[in-house]
């Protein structure tokens, strides 16, 4: 008997072949979840200790385990920037990194920048300039914008930097640096105005 004749006889359907006990296949081992891993990091100034499945992203650790839901899950694929947080002074997409990789790190989320009664200057500027509509992208935009000002201050160049020896503040720099943060409400002009304002550069180019 050949494989072809077995298939032609109809005795084995495609569904049976793709099932867990396909003819000739060894029984699959039951998937065993990996052992939890202890992670400790500082989130918004507080030490947080968790026991996590090592596959947990930083985004899920923040949202699902620490209930810091200000950080948003947009695409979960590193494409929208809604999940941006600041880790050790650098902005990152928290959906693209595992929580266990940040053991010992300092993490700042939107909740750690300011409170409703005591807004961070960047949060105030976003309110003053209507830098949002639905607000879903806004926590990521604000975390990113805060980190962008730090990047420019430290002289970190971007693709839009004309003179690598002197990184200057410009709308071109802001647009390039904020290009990883998508706003489907298209509040972009107001976001740029807000960042200029928070940087003390006025709200007009
Ligand atoms: Fe992380 Fe979109 S949710 S980049
Ligand atoms: Fe709605 Fe940006 S304010 S997606």
mmCIF file of C-alpha atoms and ligand atoms in Angstrom:
data_model
loop_
_atom_site.group_PDB
_atom_site.id
_atom_site.type_symbol
_atom_site.label_atom_id
_atom_site.label_comp_id
_atom_site.label_asym_id
_atom_site.label_seq_id
_atom_site.Cartn_x
_atom_site.Cartn_y
_atom_site.Cartn_z
ATOM 1 C CA UNK A 1 0.000 0.000 0.000
ATOM 2 C CA UNK A 2 1.316 3.412 -0.960
ATOM 3 C CA UNK A 3 0.569 6.789 0.583
ATOM 4 C CA UNK A 4 -1.120 7.767 -2.676
ATOM 5 C CA UNK A 5 -3.414 4.756 -2.651
ATOM 6 C CA UNK A 6 -4.392 5.367 0.965
ATOM 7 C CA UNK A 7 -5.312 8.963 0.156
ATOM 8 C CA UNK A 8 -7.169 7.958 -3.016
ATOM 9 C CA UNK A 9 -9.232 5.409 -1.064
ATOM 10 C CA UNK A 10 -10.647 8.184 1.070
ATOM 11 C CA UNK A 11 -9.839 6.227 4.183
ATOM 12 C CA UNK A 12 -7.875 9.123 5.581
ATOM 13 C CA UNK A 13 -9.241 12.633 5.365
ATOM 14 C CA UNK A 14 -7.186 15.788 5.398
ATOM 15 C CA UNK A 15 -8.733 16.600 8.735
ATOM 16 C CA UNK A 16 -7.570 13.326 10.200
ATOM 17 C CA UNK A 17 -4.085 13.887 8.830
ATOM 18 C CA UNK A 18 -3.854 17.289 10.438
ATOM 19 C CA UNK A 19 -5.303 16.114 13.754
ATOM 20 C CA UNK A 20 -3.340 15.358 16.845
ATOM 21 C CA UNK A 21 -3.045 11.637 16.064
ATOM 22 C CA UNK A 22 -2.219 11.560 12.340
ATOM 23 C CA UNK A 23 -1.546 8.080 11.001
ATOM 24 C CA UNK A 24 2.075 7.191 11.468
ATOM 25 C CA UNK A 25 2.713 10.149 13.755
ATOM 26 C CA UNK A 26 3.896 9.736 17.298
ATOM 27 C CA UNK A 27 1.408 11.059 19.883
ATOM 28 C CA UNK A 28 2.200 14.713 20.597
ATOM 29 C CA UNK A 29 3.470 15.571 24.028
ATOM 30 C CA UNK A 30 1.072 17.643 26.100
ATOM 31 C CA UNK A 31 2.241 21.301 26.022
ATOM 32 C CA UNK A 32 3.622 22.130 29.420
ATOM 33 C CA UNK A 33 3.662 25.821 30.330
ATOM 34 C CA UNK A 34 7.091 27.106 31.293
ATOM 35 C CA UNK A 35 7.803 27.560 34.975
ATOM 36 C CA UNK A 36 7.044 31.059 36.315
ATOM 37 C CA UNK A 37 9.985 33.397 36.666
ATOM 38 C CA UNK A 38 10.448 35.979 39.417
ATOM 39 C CA UNK A 39 10.820 39.552 38.124
ATOM 40 C CA UNK A 40 11.389 42.666 40.160
ATOM 41 C CA UNK A 41 11.441 46.158 38.713
ATOM 42 C CA UNK A 42 10.705 49.700 39.732
ATOM 43 C CA UNK A 43 7.528 50.991 38.159
ATOM 44 C CA UNK A 44 6.707 54.670 38.656
ATOM 45 C CA UNK A 45 8.950 54.826 41.708
ATOM 46 C CA UNK A 46 7.592 51.680 43.404
ATOM 47 C CA UNK A 47 9.341 48.318 43.550
ATOM 48 C CA UNK A 48 7.052 45.684 42.076
ATOM 49 C CA UNK A 49 7.778 41.970 42.351
ATOM 50 C CA UNK A 50 5.945 39.536 40.083
ATOM 51 C CA UNK A 51 6.014 35.860 39.257
ATOM 52 C CA UNK A 52 5.418 35.636 35.523
ATOM 53 C CA UNK A 53 5.229 33.220 32.655
ATOM 54 C CA UNK A 54 8.553 34.100 30.955
ATOM 55 C CA UNK A 55 6.641 34.762 27.717
ATOM 56 C CA UNK A 56 4.769 37.718 29.284
ATOM 57 C CA UNK A 57 5.440 40.994 27.510
ATOM 58 C CA UNK A 58 6.223 44.099 29.501
ATOM 59 C CA UNK A 59 2.936 45.529 28.206
ATOM 60 C CA UNK A 60 0.913 42.629 29.600
ATOM 61 C CA UNK A 61 2.839 42.710 32.867
ATOM 62 C CA UNK A 62 1.927 46.384 33.275
ATOM 63 C CA UNK A 63 -1.691 46.086 32.193
ATOM 64 C CA UNK A 64 -2.752 42.632 33.318
ATOM 65 C CA UNK A 65 -0.590 42.084 36.385
ATOM 66 C CA UNK A 66 -0.043 45.585 37.772
ATOM 67 C CA UNK A 67 -3.348 46.996 36.440
ATOM 68 C CA UNK A 68 -1.621 50.057 35.013
ATOM 69 C CA UNK A 69 -4.022 50.328 32.115
ATOM 70 C CA UNK A 70 -2.896 53.791 31.044
ATOM 71 C CA UNK A 71 -0.435 52.074 28.703
ATOM 72 C CA UNK A 72 -2.485 50.974 25.731
ATOM 73 C CA UNK A 73 -2.423 47.886 23.541
ATOM 74 C CA UNK A 74 -3.030 48.979 19.975
ATOM 75 C CA UNK A 75 -1.490 46.515 17.543
ATOM 76 C CA UNK A 76 0.598 44.317 19.906
ATOM 77 C CA UNK A 77 3.077 44.122 16.997
ATOM 78 C CA UNK A 78 5.338 47.159 17.384
ATOM 79 C CA UNK A 79 3.549 49.152 14.718
ATOM 80 C CA UNK A 80 1.479 51.821 16.482
ATOM 81 C CA UNK A 81 3.381 53.128 19.519
ATOM 82 C CA UNK A 82 0.301 53.064 21.794
ATOM 83 C CA UNK A 83 2.241 50.907 24.272
ATOM 84 C CA UNK A 84 5.237 53.266 24.574
ATOM 85 C CA UNK A 85 6.756 53.482 28.048
ATOM 86 C CA UNK A 86 10.071 54.838 29.293
ATOM 87 C CA UNK A 87 12.603 52.280 30.544
ATOM 88 C CA UNK A 88 15.859 53.533 32.029
ATOM 89 C CA UNK A 89 15.265 56.876 30.314
ATOM 90 C CA UNK A 90 14.609 55.413 26.854
ATOM 91 C CA UNK A 91 11.247 54.981 25.194
ATOM 92 C CA UNK A 92 10.372 51.498 24.068
ATOM 93 C CA UNK A 93 7.393 49.639 22.676
ATOM 94 C CA UNK A 94 6.389 47.554 25.668
ATOM 95 C CA UNK A 95 4.572 45.031 23.436
ATOM 96 C CA UNK A 96 7.877 44.063 21.826
ATOM 97 C CA UNK A 97 9.844 43.223 24.921
ATOM 98 C CA UNK A 98 9.522 40.559 27.578
ATOM 99 C CA UNK A 99 8.995 41.603 31.171
ATOM 100 C CA UNK A 100 11.753 39.250 32.360
ATOM 101 C CA UNK A 101 14.255 41.228 30.286
ATOM 102 C CA UNK A 102 13.667 44.232 32.552
ATOM 103 C CA UNK A 103 14.490 42.730 35.892
ATOM 104 C CA UNK A 104 16.013 45.555 37.951
ATOM 105 C CA UNK A 105 15.021 48.298 35.484
ATOM 106 C CA UNK A 106 13.207 51.556 36.164
ATOM 107 C CA UNK A 107 9.993 51.806 34.191
ATOM 108 C CA UNK A 108 7.873 54.940 33.823
ATOM 109 C CA UNK A 109 4.355 54.744 32.453
ATOM 110 C CA UNK A 110 1.876 57.534 31.815
ATOM 111 C CA UNK A 111 0.639 57.071 35.408
ATOM 112 C CA UNK A 112 4.132 57.902 36.644
ATOM 113 C CA UNK A 113 4.482 61.150 34.701
ATOM 114 C CA UNK A 114 1.686 63.048 36.384
ATOM 115 C CA UNK A 115 -1.695 62.787 38.050
ATOM 116 C CA UNK A 116 -5.000 64.480 37.175
ATOM 117 C CA UNK A 117 -4.299 67.020 39.934
ATOM 118 C CA UNK A 118 -0.654 67.451 39.109
ATOM 119 C CA UNK A 119 -0.102 67.002 35.391
ATOM 120 C CA UNK A 120 3.350 66.677 33.838
ATOM 121 C CA UNK A 121 4.171 69.734 31.657
ATOM 122 C CA UNK A 122 3.822 67.543 28.557
ATOM 123 C CA UNK A 123 0.379 66.385 29.685
ATOM 124 C CA UNK A 124 -0.623 70.019 30.306
ATOM 125 C CA UNK A 125 0.579 70.984 26.837
ATOM 126 C CA UNK A 126 -1.409 68.163 25.197
ATOM 127 C CA UNK A 127 -4.531 69.402 27.000
ATOM 128 C CA UNK A 128 -3.840 73.034 26.103
ATOM 129 C CA UNK A 129 -3.312 72.230 22.406
ATOM 130 C CA UNK A 130 -5.994 69.563 21.979
ATOM 131 C CA UNK A 131 -3.296 67.040 21.132
ATOM 132 C CA UNK A 132 -5.832 64.222 20.953
ATOM 133 C CA UNK A 133 -9.367 63.311 20.017
ATOM 134 C CA UNK A 134 -10.296 59.783 21.191
ATOM 135 C CA UNK A 135 -7.212 59.690 23.417
ATOM 136 C CA UNK A 136 -6.303 56.056 22.784
ATOM 137 C CA UNK A 137 -2.852 56.835 21.413
ATOM 138 C CA UNK A 138 -2.243 59.678 23.861
ATOM 139 C CA UNK A 139 -0.418 57.898 26.721
ATOM 140 C CA UNK A 140 2.070 56.509 24.203
ATOM 141 C CA UNK A 141 2.366 59.875 22.439
ATOM 142 C CA UNK A 142 3.087 61.646 25.715
ATOM 143 C CA UNK A 143 5.647 59.087 26.942
ATOM 144 C CA UNK A 144 7.316 59.249 23.547
ATOM 145 C CA UNK A 145 7.291 63.056 23.497
ATOM 146 C CA UNK A 146 8.874 63.268 26.956
ATOM 147 C CA UNK A 147 11.649 60.914 25.826
ATOM 148 C CA UNK A 148 12.085 62.821 22.538
ATOM 149 C CA UNK A 149 12.953 66.017 24.392
ATOM 150 C CA UNK A 150 15.551 64.052 26.359
ATOM 151 C CA UNK A 151 16.995 62.631 23.105
ATOM 152 C CA UNK A 152 17.351 66.096 21.560
ATOM 153 C CA UNK A 153 18.884 67.440 24.752
ATOM 154 C CA UNK A 154 21.446 64.609 24.778
ATOM 155 C CA UNK A 155 22.275 65.242 21.118
ATOM 156 C CA UNK A 156 21.005 61.862 19.907
ATOM 157 C CA UNK A 157 20.603 62.251 16.118
ATOM 158 C CA UNK A 158 17.613 61.082 14.094
ATOM 159 C CA UNK A 159 17.119 60.366 10.394
ATOM 160 C CA UNK A 160 16.041 64.008 10.003
ATOM 161 C CA UNK A 161 19.110 65.526 11.678
ATOM 162 C CA UNK A 162 20.933 67.773 9.207
ATOM 163 C CA UNK A 163 24.044 68.363 11.291
ATOM 164 C CA UNK A 164 25.142 65.361 13.340
ATOM 165 C CA UNK A 165 27.398 67.598 15.419
ATOM 166 C CA UNK A 166 24.485 69.710 16.556
ATOM 167 C CA UNK A 167 21.035 68.228 16.978
ATOM 168 C CA UNK A 168 18.650 71.147 16.923
ATOM 169 C CA UNK A 169 15.008 71.338 17.835
ATOM 170 C CA UNK A 170 12.810 71.593 14.771
ATOM 171 C CA UNK A 171 9.427 70.425 13.528
ATOM 172 C CA UNK A 172 11.203 68.077 11.111
ATOM 173 C CA UNK A 173 13.009 66.482 14.066
ATOM 174 C CA UNK A 174 9.771 66.160 16.010
ATOM 175 C CA UNK A 175 7.846 64.650 13.110
ATOM 176 C CA UNK A 176 10.583 62.117 12.424
ATOM 177 C CA UNK A 177 11.074 61.189 16.073
ATOM 178 C CA UNK A 178 7.332 60.863 16.696
ATOM 179 C CA UNK A 179 6.749 58.862 13.519
ATOM 180 C CA UNK A 180 6.487 55.598 15.468
ATOM 181 C CA UNK A 181 3.423 56.872 17.299
ATOM 182 C CA UNK A 182 0.375 56.567 15.092
ATOM 183 C CA UNK A 183 -2.759 58.618 15.753
ATOM 184 C CA UNK A 184 -5.737 57.413 13.794
ATOM 185 C CA UNK A 185 -7.596 60.595 14.796
ATOM 186 C CA UNK A 186 -4.781 62.477 13.007
ATOM 187 C CA UNK A 187 -4.162 64.972 15.797
ATOM 188 C CA UNK A 188 -0.603 65.345 14.503
ATOM 189 C CA UNK A 189 -0.423 69.170 14.054
ATOM 190 C CA UNK A 190 -1.698 69.702 17.605
ATOM 191 C CA UNK A 191 0.664 67.054 18.990
ATOM 192 C CA UNK A 192 3.626 68.865 17.414
ATOM 193 C CA UNK A 193 2.363 72.194 18.787
ATOM 194 C CA UNK A 194 2.038 70.640 22.246
ATOM 195 C CA UNK A 195 5.583 69.252 22.187
ATOM 196 C CA UNK A 196 7.007 72.594 20.989
ATOM 197 C CA UNK A 197 5.160 74.305 23.823
ATOM 198 C CA UNK A 198 6.329 71.814 26.466
ATOM 199 C CA UNK A 199 9.884 72.305 25.218
ATOM 200 C CA UNK A 200 9.531 76.069 25.676
ATOM 201 C CA UNK A 201 9.863 76.677 21.933
ATOM 202 C CA UNK A 202 6.479 78.301 21.414
ATOM 203 C CA UNK A 203 3.633 76.549 19.653
ATOM 204 C CA UNK A 204 4.470 77.730 16.125
ATOM 205 C CA UNK A 205 7.320 76.668 13.878
HETATM 206 FE FE1 LIG B 1 2.894 48.106 20.868
HETATM 207 FE FE2 LIG B 1 1.224 48.863 18.927
HETATM 208 S S1 LIG B 1 0.741 47.987 20.859
HETATM 209 S S2 LIG B 1 3.380 49.154 19.067
HETATM 210 FE FE1 LIG B 2 -7.412 59.014 18.692
HETATM 211 FE FE2 LIG B 2 -4.814 59.493 18.563
HETATM 212 S S1 LIG B 2 -6.316 60.660 19.580
HETATM 213 S S2 LIG B 2 -5.857 57.744 17.948
#
